[in-house]
Coordinates of C-alpha atoms in Angstrom, one line a residue:
M22 CA 109.3 55.9 199.6
L23 CA 106.5 54.2 201.4
R24 CA 104.5 53.8 198.1
R25 CA 107.4 52.2 196.4
N26 CA 108.1 49.8 199.2
N27 CA 104.5 48.7 199.4
N28 CA 104.2 48.2 195.6
H29 CA 107.3 46.1 195.9
I30 CA 105.7 44.1 198.6
L31 CA 102.5 43.5 196.6
G32 CA 104.5 42.1 193.7
C33 CA 106.7 39.8 195.8
V34 CA 104.0 38.4 198.2
S35 CA 102.7 35.9 195.7
A36 CA 106.2 34.5 195.0
C37 CA 107.5 33.8 198.6
L38 CA 105.9 35.1 201.8
P39 CA 108.2 33.9 204.6
C40 CA 111.5 35.5 203.5
D41 CA 110.6 38.6 201.2
V42 CA 107.3 39.8 202.7
L43 CA 108.6 39.8 206.3
S44 CA 111.8 41.5 205.4
L45 CA 110.2 44.1 203.3
G46 CA 107.5 44.5 205.8
L47 CA 110.2 45.3 208.4
M48 CA 111.7 47.9 206.1
N49 CA 108.2 49.4 205.7
I50 CA 107.6 49.5 209.4
N51 CA 111.0 51.4 209.9
E52 CA 110.1 53.9 207.2
L53 CA 106.7 54.4 208.8
Y54 CA 108.3 54.9 212.2
R55 CA 110.6 57.5 210.8
R56 CA 107.8 59.4 209.2
V57 CA 105.6 59.3 212.2
D58 CA 108.5 60.6 214.3
Q59 CA 109.0 63.4 211.7
W60 CA 105.4 64.3 211.7
E61 CA 105.3 64.5 215.5
R62 CA 108.2 66.9 215.7
A63 CA 106.7 69.0 212.9
L64 CA 103.3 69.2 214.6
L65 CA 104.8 70.0 218.0
A66 CA 106.8 72.8 216.5
S67 CA 103.7 74.1 214.7
L68 CA 101.7 74.0 217.9
A69 CA 104.5 75.9 219.7
V70 CA 104.4 78.6 217.1
S71 CA 100.7 78.6 217.3
R72 CA 100.6 79.1 221.1
G73 CA 103.2 82.0 220.9
A74 CA 101.2 83.6 218.1
A75 CA 98.1 83.3 220.1
R76 CA 99.8 84.9 223.2
R77 CA 101.0 87.6 220.9
Q78 CA 97.5 88.2 219.5
R79 CA 96.0 88.5 223.0
C80 CA 98.7 91.1 223.8
V81 CA 97.7 93.2 220.9
S82 CA 95.1 95.7 221.9
R83 CA 93.0 98.3 220.0
E84 CA 95.0 101.1 221.7
G85 CA 98.3 99.9 220.2
K86 CA 98.5 102.7 217.5
M87 CA 97.7 105.3 220.1
A88 CA 100.5 103.9 222.4
A89 CA 103.0 103.9 219.6
R90 CA 102.3 107.6 219.0
A91 CA 102.6 108.4 222.7
L92 CA 106.0 106.7 222.6
V93 CA 107.4 109.7 220.7
A94 CA 106.2 112.1 223.5
A95 CA 107.6 109.8 226.1
V96 CA 111.1 110.2 224.8
A97 CA 111.2 113.7 226.0
V98 CA 110.1 112.7 229.5
L99 CA 112.6 109.8 229.5
V100 CA 115.5 112.3 229.1
V101 CA 114.4 114.1 232.3
C102 CA 113.9 110.8 234.2
V103 CA 117.3 109.1 233.3
S104 CA 118.8 110.2 236.7
V105 CA 115.7 109.2 238.7
H106 CA 115.8 105.7 237.1
A107 CA 119.5 105.3 238.0
E108 CA 118.6 106.5 241.4
Q109 CA 116.1 103.7 241.8
Q110 CA 118.5 101.1 240.5
E111 CA 121.1 102.0 242.9
A112 CA 118.6 102.2 245.8
A113 CA 117.4 98.7 244.9
G114 CA 121.0 97.3 244.5
G115 CA 122.1 99.6 247.2
A116 CA 122.5 96.6 249.7
G117 CA 126.0 96.8 248.2
A118 CA 126.1 100.1 250.1
G119 CA 126.3 97.7 253.1
D120 CA 130.1 97.8 252.6
S121 CA 129.9 101.5 253.5
A122 CA 127.5 100.6 256.2
S123 CA 129.5 97.7 257.4
A124 CA 132.0 100.2 258.5
G125 CA 129.1 102.2 259.8
G126 CA 130.9 103.8 262.6
R127 CA 134.0 104.4 260.3
V128 CA 132.1 106.0 257.4
G129 CA 129.9 107.9 259.9
G130 CA 133.0 109.3 261.2
S131 CA 132.5 112.0 263.9
G132 CA 128.8 112.2 262.8
G133 CA 128.0 109.6 265.3
G134 CA 124.9 107.7 263.9
G135 CA 125.2 104.2 262.2
D136 CA 122.5 104.9 259.5
A137 CA 123.7 104.1 256.0
P138 CA 123.6 107.1 253.6
H139 CA 121.3 107.2 250.5
R140 CA 123.4 106.4 247.4
R141 CA 122.7 107.7 243.9
F142 CA 124.7 107.0 240.9
E143 CA 126.2 110.0 239.0
Y144 CA 126.7 109.0 235.4
K145 CA 128.3 112.4 234.4
Y146 CA 131.4 111.6 236.7
S147 CA 131.7 108.0 235.9
F148 CA 132.8 105.6 233.0
K149 CA 132.8 101.9 232.5
G150 CA 133.1 99.3 229.7
P151 CA 132.4 97.6 227.6
H152 CA 131.4 100.7 225.3
L153 CA 133.6 103.2 227.1
S154 CA 135.0 104.9 224.0
R155 CA 134.3 104.7 220.3
D156 CA 135.9 107.6 218.7
G157 CA 138.9 108.1 221.0
S158 CA 136.9 110.3 223.4
I159 CA 135.4 109.5 226.8
P160 CA 132.0 110.9 227.5
F161 CA 132.0 113.6 230.1
W162 CA 135.7 113.2 230.6
V163 CA 138.9 114.6 229.1
H164 CA 142.2 112.8 228.8
T165 CA 145.7 114.1 228.3
G166 CA 149.3 113.0 227.9
S167 CA 149.8 109.2 227.2
A168 CA 146.3 108.2 228.2
I169 CA 144.8 105.7 225.7
P170 CA 140.9 105.2 225.8
S171 CA 139.6 102.0 224.5
A172 CA 136.3 100.1 224.5
D173 CA 136.8 98.4 227.8
Q174 CA 139.4 100.4 229.7
I175 CA 141.6 103.5 229.8
R176 CA 145.3 102.9 229.7
I177 CA 146.6 105.8 231.7
T178 CA 150.3 105.1 230.9
P179 CA 151.8 102.2 228.9
S180 CA 154.9 100.2 230.0
L181 CA 157.3 102.7 228.6
R182 CA 159.8 104.8 230.4
S183 CA 159.0 108.4 231.4
Q184 CA 155.3 108.5 230.5
K185 CA 152.6 110.7 232.1
G186 CA 148.9 110.6 231.6
S187 CA 145.6 111.5 233.2
V188 CA 141.8 111.7 232.8
W189 CA 139.6 114.4 234.4
T190 CA 135.9 115.1 234.6
K191 CA 134.7 118.0 232.5
S192 CA 132.2 119.2 234.9
P193 CA 132.8 119.9 238.6
V194 CA 131.1 118.0 241.4
N195 CA 128.8 120.1 243.5
F196 CA 127.7 117.7 246.3
D197 CA 129.1 117.4 249.8
N198 CA 129.3 113.6 250.3
W199 CA 130.3 111.2 247.7
E200 CA 131.8 107.7 247.1
A201 CA 134.1 106.5 244.3
E202 CA 134.6 102.9 243.3
V203 CA 137.6 102.3 241.1
A204 CA 138.7 99.1 239.4
F205 CA 142.3 99.2 238.0
R206 CA 145.1 96.9 237.0
V207 CA 148.9 97.7 237.4
S208 CA 151.0 95.1 235.6
G209 CA 154.7 94.9 234.6
R210 CA 157.4 92.4 233.9
G211 CA 159.8 93.4 236.7
R212 CA 159.6 92.6 240.4
T213 CA 159.2 96.3 241.1
G214 CA 157.5 98.9 239.0
A215 CA 157.2 102.7 238.8
D216 CA 156.0 105.1 239.6
G217 CA 152.2 104.6 240.5
L218 CA 148.7 105.7 240.1
A219 CA 146.7 108.5 241.8
I220 CA 143.0 109.2 242.4
W221 CA 142.2 113.0 242.7
F222 CA 139.5 115.3 243.9
T223 CA 140.8 118.9 243.5
T224 CA 139.3 122.4 242.7
G225 CA 141.1 122.5 239.3
Q226 CA 142.0 119.9 236.6
G227 CA 145.7 119.1 237.1
L228 CA 146.2 118.0 233.6
E229 CA 149.9 117.4 233.7
G230 CA 152.6 117.6 236.4
P231 CA 155.3 115.9 238.5
V232 CA 153.0 114.1 240.9
Y233 CA 152.2 110.8 239.3
G234 CA 151.4 112.7 236.0
A235 CA 149.3 115.5 237.6
A236 CA 150.1 119.0 238.8
D237 CA 151.7 119.8 242.2
Q238 CA 150.4 122.1 244.8
W239 CA 146.8 121.0 244.3
N240 CA 143.9 122.1 246.5
G241 CA 142.1 119.0 247.5
V242 CA 142.9 115.3 248.3
G243 CA 144.8 112.6 246.5
V244 CA 145.0 108.8 247.1
F245 CA 148.2 107.6 245.8
F246 CA 149.0 104.0 244.9
D247 CA 152.8 104.2 245.1
S248 CA 154.6 101.2 243.5
F249 CA 158.3 102.5 243.7
D250 CA 160.3 102.8 246.9
N251 CA 162.0 106.1 246.6
D252 CA 163.2 106.3 250.2
G253 CA 164.6 102.8 250.4
K254 CA 162.6 101.9 253.6
K255 CA 161.0 98.8 251.9
N256 CA 157.5 100.3 252.6
N257 CA 156.2 99.9 249.0
P258 CA 153.8 99.3 247.3
A259 CA 151.6 101.4 249.5
V260 CA 148.4 103.4 249.6
I261 CA 148.9 106.9 250.7
V262 CA 146.3 109.7 251.4
V263 CA 147.8 113.2 251.1
G264 CA 145.8 116.4 251.5
N265 CA 146.9 119.9 250.2
N266 CA 145.5 123.4 250.4
G267 CA 147.4 124.6 247.3
K268 CA 150.5 125.6 248.9
L269 CA 152.3 122.4 249.8
V270 CA 155.0 120.9 247.4
Y271 CA 154.8 117.0 247.3
D272 CA 157.9 115.3 248.9
H273 CA 158.9 112.7 246.4
Q274 CA 162.1 111.8 248.2
N275 CA 160.2 110.4 251.2
D276 CA 157.3 109.0 249.1
G277 CA 155.1 111.6 250.8
S278 CA 155.3 109.9 254.2
T279 CA 156.0 113.3 255.8
Q280 CA 152.7 114.6 254.4
A281 CA 150.6 111.4 254.6
L282 CA 147.3 111.8 256.5
G283 CA 146.8 107.9 256.2
T284 CA 148.6 105.0 254.7
C285 CA 148.5 101.2 254.5
L286 CA 150.8 98.7 252.7
R287 CA 149.0 96.8 249.9
D288 CA 150.6 95.0 247.0
F289 CA 148.5 95.9 244.0
R290 CA 150.9 94.9 241.1
N291 CA 150.3 91.8 238.9
K292 CA 147.1 90.4 240.4
P293 CA 145.0 87.8 238.7
Y294 CA 141.9 90.0 239.0
P295 CA 141.5 93.7 238.9
V296 CA 142.2 95.6 242.2
R297 CA 139.3 97.6 243.5
A298 CA 139.4 100.6 245.8
K299 CA 136.3 102.3 247.4
I300 CA 136.9 105.9 248.6
T301 CA 134.2 107.4 250.7
Y302 CA 133.9 110.9 251.9
Y303 CA 131.0 111.3 254.2
R304 CA 130.5 113.5 257.3
K305 CA 134.0 115.0 256.9
T306 CA 135.5 111.5 257.1
L307 CA 137.6 109.9 254.3
T308 CA 137.6 106.2 254.3
V309 CA 139.6 103.9 251.9
L310 CA 138.7 100.2 251.4
I311 CA 140.8 97.9 249.2
N312 CA 140.0 94.7 247.3
N313 CA 143.3 92.9 246.9
G314 CA 142.5 91.4 243.5
F315 CA 143.0 87.8 244.5
T316 CA 139.3 86.8 244.0
P317 CA 136.6 87.9 241.5
E318 CA 134.5 88.8 244.3
K319 CA 133.8 92.5 243.9
E320 CA 132.6 93.3 247.3
D321 CA 135.4 91.5 249.2
Y322 CA 136.9 94.8 250.6
E323 CA 139.4 95.3 253.4
F324 CA 140.0 98.3 255.5
C325 CA 143.0 100.5 254.5
T326 CA 142.9 103.8 256.2
R327 CA 140.6 106.4 257.6
V328 CA 141.0 110.2 258.0
E329 CA 138.6 112.0 260.3
N330 CA 137.8 115.6 260.5
M331 CA 139.0 116.2 257.1
I332 CA 137.7 119.2 255.2
I333 CA 138.0 119.3 251.3
P334 CA 136.5 121.8 248.9
P335 CA 132.7 121.5 248.3
T336 CA 133.3 121.7 244.6
G337 CA 135.9 119.9 242.6
Y338 CA 136.9 117.7 239.8
F339 CA 137.6 114.0 239.8
G340 CA 140.8 112.8 238.2
I341 CA 143.1 109.8 237.7
S342 CA 146.7 110.1 236.7
A343 CA 149.7 107.8 236.3
A344 CA 153.4 108.1 235.5
T345 CA 156.5 105.9 234.9
G346 CA 160.1 106.5 235.4
G347 CA 163.2 104.4 234.8
L348 CA 161.0 101.3 235.5
A349 CA 157.6 101.1 233.7
D350 CA 154.2 99.5 234.4
D351 CA 150.8 99.3 232.5
H352 CA 148.3 101.4 234.5
D353 CA 144.8 100.4 233.4
V354 CA 141.6 101.8 234.8
L355 CA 138.6 99.5 234.1
S356 CA 135.9 101.5 235.7
F357 CA 135.3 104.7 237.9
L358 CA 131.8 104.9 239.4
V359 CA 130.8 107.9 241.6
F360 CA 127.8 108.0 243.9
R361 CA 126.3 110.9 245.7
L362 CA 125.7 110.3 249.4
T363 CA 122.7 111.8 251.1
E364 CA 122.5 111.7 254.9
P365 CA 119.4 110.0 256.3
G366 CA 116.5 112.5 256.8
K367 CA 117.7 114.9 254.2
E368 CA 115.9 115.3 250.9
V369 CA 117.6 114.2 247.8
P370 CA 117.6 117.1 245.3
P371 CA 115.6 116.3 242.1
P372 CA 117.6 115.8 238.9
E373 CA 116.2 118.9 237.3
Q374 CA 118.0 121.2 239.8
E375 CA 121.3 119.5 239.0
I376 CA 121.3 120.7 235.3
P377 CA 122.7 124.2 235.1
K378 CA 120.7 126.9 233.7
E379 CA 123.1 127.4 230.8
E380 CA 122.7 123.7 229.7
Q381 CA 118.9 123.9 230.0
D382 CA 118.8 126.9 227.8
K383 CA 121.1 125.2 225.4
Y384 CA 119.1 122.0 225.2
Q385 CA 115.8 124.0 224.9
E386 CA 117.2 126.0 221.9
E387 CA 118.3 122.7 220.2
F388 CA 114.9 121.2 220.7
Q389 CA 113.2 124.3 219.2
N390 CA 115.6 124.1 216.2
F391 CA 114.8 120.4 215.6
Q392 CA 111.0 121.1 215.9
Q393 CA 111.3 123.9 213.3
E394 CA 113.2 121.7 211.0
L395 CA 110.6 118.9 211.4
D396 CA 107.8 121.3 210.5
K397 CA 109.7 122.5 207.5
K398 CA 110.2 118.8 206.4
K399 CA 106.6 118.1 206.8
E400 CA 105.5 121.1 204.6
E401 CA 107.8 120.1 201.9
F402 CA 106.7 116.6 202.0
Q403 CA 103.0 117.7 201.7
K404 CA 103.9 120.0 198.7
E405 CA 105.6 117.0 196.9
H406 CA 102.7 114.6 197.7
P407 CA 99.5 116.6 197.5
D408 CA 97.5 113.4 197.4
V409 CA 98.0 112.7 201.1
Q410 CA 97.3 116.2 202.3
G411 CA 95.0 116.2 205.3
Q412 CA 95.9 112.7 206.1
P413 CA 98.1 112.1 209.3
L414 CA 101.6 111.0 208.3
E415 CA 101.5 108.3 211.0
D416 CA 98.8 106.4 209.1
L417 CA 101.1 106.1 206.0
Y418 CA 103.4 103.6 207.9
E419 CA 102.7 100.3 209.5
S420 CA 102.6 100.7 213.3
V421 CA 104.0 98.2 215.9
S422 CA 100.4 96.7 216.6
D423 CA 99.6 96.5 212.9
R424 CA 102.8 94.5 212.2
E425 CA 102.2 92.3 215.2
L426 CA 98.7 91.5 214.0
R427 CA 100.0 90.7 210.5
Q428 CA 102.7 88.4 211.8
V429 CA 100.0 86.6 213.9
F430 CA 97.7 86.0 211.0
E431 CA 100.7 85.0 208.7
G432 CA 101.6 82.5 211.3
Q433 CA 98.2 81.1 211.6
N434 CA 98.0 80.7 207.8
R435 CA 101.2 78.7 207.8
I436 CA 100.1 76.5 210.5
H437 CA 96.8 75.9 208.6
L438 CA 98.7 75.0 205.5
E439 CA 101.1 72.7 207.3
I440 CA 98.3 70.8 209.0
K441 CA 96.4 70.4 205.8
Q442 CA 99.5 68.9 204.2
L443 CA 100.1 66.5 207.0
N444 CA 96.5 65.4 206.8
R445 CA 96.9 64.7 203.0
Q446 CA 100.0 62.7 203.5
L447 CA 98.5 60.8 206.5
A448 CA 95.6 59.9 204.2
M449 CA 97.9 58.4 201.6
I450 CA 99.7 56.4 204.1
L451 CA 96.5 55.0 205.6
D452 CA 95.3 53.8 202.1
E453 CA 98.6 52.1 201.5
Q454 CA 98.8 50.5 204.8
R455 CA 95.3 49.1 204.4
R456 CA 96.4 47.5 201.2
Y457 CA 99.3 46.1 202.8
V458 CA 97.4 44.5 205.6
S459 CA 94.7 43.1 203.3
V460 CA 97.3 41.4 201.0
I461 CA 99.2 39.9 203.9
T462 CA 96.0 38.6 205.4
E463 CA 95.0 37.0 202.1
E464 CA 98.3 35.4 201.5
I465 CA 98.4 34.0 205.1
S466 CA 95.0 32.4 204.7
K467 CA 96.0 30.9 201.3
R468 CA 99.3 29.4 202.5
G469 CA 98.2 28.5 205.9
S470 CA 96.9 25.1 204.7
Q471 CA 99.7 24.4 202.4
S472 CA 102.8 25.4 204.4
G473 CA 103.0 25.6 208.3
Q474 CA 106.4 27.6 208.4
V475 CA 105.0 30.8 209.8
P476 CA 103.3 30.2 213.1
S477 CA 99.7 31.4 212.9
Q478 CA 99.8 32.7 216.4
D479 CA 102.8 35.0 215.7
M480 CA 101.4 36.1 212.4
G481 CA 98.0 36.8 213.9
T482 CA 99.9 39.0 216.6
V483 CA 101.5 40.9 213.7
I484 CA 98.1 41.5 211.9
T485 CA 96.4 42.6 215.1
T486 CA 99.1 45.0 215.9
Q487 CA 99.2 46.3 212.4
Q488 CA 95.4 46.9 212.5
E489 CA 95.9 48.8 215.8
V490 CA 98.4 51.0 214.1
L491 CA 95.9 51.7 211.4
R492 CA 93.3 52.6 214.0
N493 CA 95.7 55.0 215.8
L494 CA 96.7 56.5 212.3
N495 CA 92.9 57.0 211.5
D496 CA 92.4 58.8 215.0
L497 CA 95.4 61.1 214.2
R498 CA 94.0 61.9 210.9
N499 CA 90.7 62.8 212.6
T500 CA 92.5 65.0 214.9
F501 CA 94.2 66.8 212.0
S502 CA 90.9 67.2 210.4
A503 CA 89.3 68.8 213.4
S504 CA 92.4 71.1 213.7
V505 CA 92.0 72.1 210.2
Q506 CA 88.2 72.8 210.6
Q507 CA 89.0 75.0 213.8
L508 CA 91.7 77.0 212.0
A509 CA 89.6 77.5 208.9
G510 CA 86.6 78.5 211.2
G511 CA 88.7 81.4 212.5
Q512 CA 89.1 80.1 216.1
Q513 CA 92.7 81.5 216.4
G514 CA 92.5 82.5 219.9
H515 CA 92.6 78.9 220.9
A516 CA 95.2 77.7 218.5
G517 CA 97.5 76.6 221.3
G518 CA 95.0 74.0 222.3
L519 CA 94.1 72.3 219.1
G520 CA 94.1 68.9 220.4
S521 CA 97.8 68.9 221.3
Y522 CA 97.5 66.4 224.1
E523 CA 95.4 64.0 222.1
T524 CA 97.7 64.3 219.2
V525 CA 100.7 63.6 221.2
Q526 CA 99.0 60.6 222.8
H527 CA 98.2 59.4 219.2
F528 CA 101.8 59.7 218.2
N529 CA 102.9 57.8 221.2
D530 CA 100.5 54.9 220.7
I531 CA 101.4 54.7 217.0
K532 CA 105.1 54.6 217.8
E533 CA 104.6 51.9 220.5
H534 CA 102.4 49.7 218.2
L535 CA 105.2 50.1 215.4
H536 CA 107.7 48.9 218.0
V537 CA 105.6 45.8 218.6
V538 CA 105.1 45.1 214.9
K539 CA 108.9 45.5 214.3
R540 CA 109.7 43.1 217.2
N541 CA 107.3 40.5 216.1
I542 CA 108.4 40.6 212.6
E543 CA 112.1 40.3 213.5
H544 CA 111.2 37.3 215.8
I545 CA 109.4 35.6 212.9
I546 CA 112.4 36.1 210.5
Q547 CA 114.8 34.8 213.0
R548 CA 112.5 31.5 213.6
N549 CA 112.3 31.1 209.9
A550 CA 116.1 31.7 209.2
S551 CA 117.5 28.0 209.6
P552 CA 118.6 26.4 206.4
A553 CA 116.4 23.4 206.8
E554 CA 113.2 25.4 207.0
K555 CA 114.0 28.3 204.8
T556 CA 112.1 28.6 201.6
Q557 CA 114.2 29.2 198.5
C558 CA 113.0 32.3 196.7
P559 CA 112.8 32.1 193.0
E560 CA 115.8 33.6 191.3
L561 CA 115.3 36.7 189.1
P562 CA 116.1 36.2 185.5
P563 CA 119.5 37.8 184.6
L564 CA 119.3 41.3 183.2
P565 CA 120.3 41.8 179.6
A566 CA 123.7 43.2 179.0
C567 CA 123.8 46.6 177.4
L568 CA 127.1 45.9 175.7
T569 CA 128.0 42.6 174.0
T570 CA 131.5 41.2 173.6
S571 CA 131.7 41.6 169.8
H572 CA 130.6 45.3 170.2
F573 CA 133.3 45.9 172.8
V574 CA 136.2 44.3 170.6
I575 CA 135.1 46.4 167.6
F576 CA 135.1 49.6 169.8
V577 CA 138.7 48.8 171.1
V578 CA 140.0 48.2 167.5
I579 CA 138.6 51.4 166.2
Q580 CA 140.1 53.4 169.1
T581 CA 143.4 51.7 168.6
L582 CA 143.5 52.5 164.9
L583 CA 142.5 56.2 165.6
F584 CA 145.4 56.4 168.0
F585 CA 148.0 55.0 165.8
G586 CA 146.8 57.3 162.9
Y587 CA 147.1 60.3 165.2
V588 CA 150.7 59.4 166.1
L589 CA 151.7 59.0 162.5
Y590 CA 150.2 62.3 161.6
K591 CA 152.1 64.1 164.3
N592 CA 155.4 62.5 163.2
Q593 CA 154.9 63.8 159.7
Q594 CA 154.2 67.3 160.8
E595 CA 157.4 67.4 162.9
A596 CA 159.5 66.0 160.1
A597 CA 158.1 68.6 157.6
A598 CA 158.9 71.3 160.2
K599 CA 162.6 70.3 160.5
K600 CA 163.3 70.8 156.9
F601 CA 163.2 74.4 157.4
F602 CA 166.1 74.4 159.8

């Protein structure tokens, strides 16, 4: 583009300097400014890639291949350390346990001391989205009835009449103190709903029954979120804590009020945000805290009820159930998180002790089977490929460190080629601009004595500024040349500092001088734009027509004759066809 513009300028300068040269020179300046800005962006992107490649190269060590091989062995250790890692996370974020500690005396119960217990997350008794279920099952949980697991929640019961559903842990809980955080949503179209949702800790899995979808006469404790007013006392929705030793039958007619150990009135239906409940059993004291669901703040709990001197079985199953009746609500549970609580001063049992002996033997047997299968596959591979016998299989594949090094070298090579291309283009532009400046200077000197239309001071400013642009372009070219030499010399470790600051300064100077040249040329054009002083440029000769009038008339006549001939031929064909009918 620049070469065509400059050639055009060189051809027109001798014809009329004031109108054509200045206008075309302004076009040339605009195009040069655009190219310089494009080069600047390309170079800065290349320098950024170079700096990133240099950092990656410094991070690649000679021990990378050994570290990649050691990663395979670390997987086995990682399986053992999962629970420990979760413990550390919960301990670090355990400031949230301040909710339990905020009611220090309440959670401490009869134990007295206000020290917060140690919390450790137990993943085998918990679930949470967004990848809660993929194949219709819940890891470490079972679901029955109308419960529908999905990716981000479990719908215990849909909003249909007479539905029951529940979810229960597969393995029993075997620690004395615990805390459960539940996020759920109860929503329905009516002003009232039914029947409600229950959270259980019992010695057996009450998979199905009449008490909110779970079995009656349970041995343990249940926290009920009752949404239907069975006794007509206007005391629902309510949260009710009911204990049972396996012999009591739940009192449905009175909403369990005659058996309740603790209760509070809380409306948990149709809230803008999920309702959250925190149930803590610590030092023989059961505490229930409720988040009303009006705000998205997860830790905004309110005290609901507390039951002291409560003894529950040391081993049991966690469960969630719900039921609908004549009225129906959607009962959705978004998350259920269980934490083990350890009193201060007591040693937290290691994760290895929590794995039953049967599971340890099972996992060990599976590992040995996998190991034997791997050895068999290796033998088969070596028989099929005798040329690689004695060579480690790991050497046949590209390791992480090798791939990292290859990417670094490929990136450096691309940067090298890009800078060389920019250097060549910049050399071409410099030659064209030198020719442009020399021709303009000669024409000004020739016409200075003949026509005084262009002020010598303004044109001198234009030439000076244009020469300054050439000087900056030359400096930029020298910077590119130095960068190419450094890259070719193998100094890749310093790729991020290849004159990046000086290069940016050169770009800024060039763009500034281009602005000055553009402004001066526009000023000169405006001053020479008056009709009295404007020089009439010679008119270009008319271009010869490619089609004369006689040729056009002959073409139209031939087309008309062909058209009428075709119409007559079609009429004859149709007349001949009608004779047969």
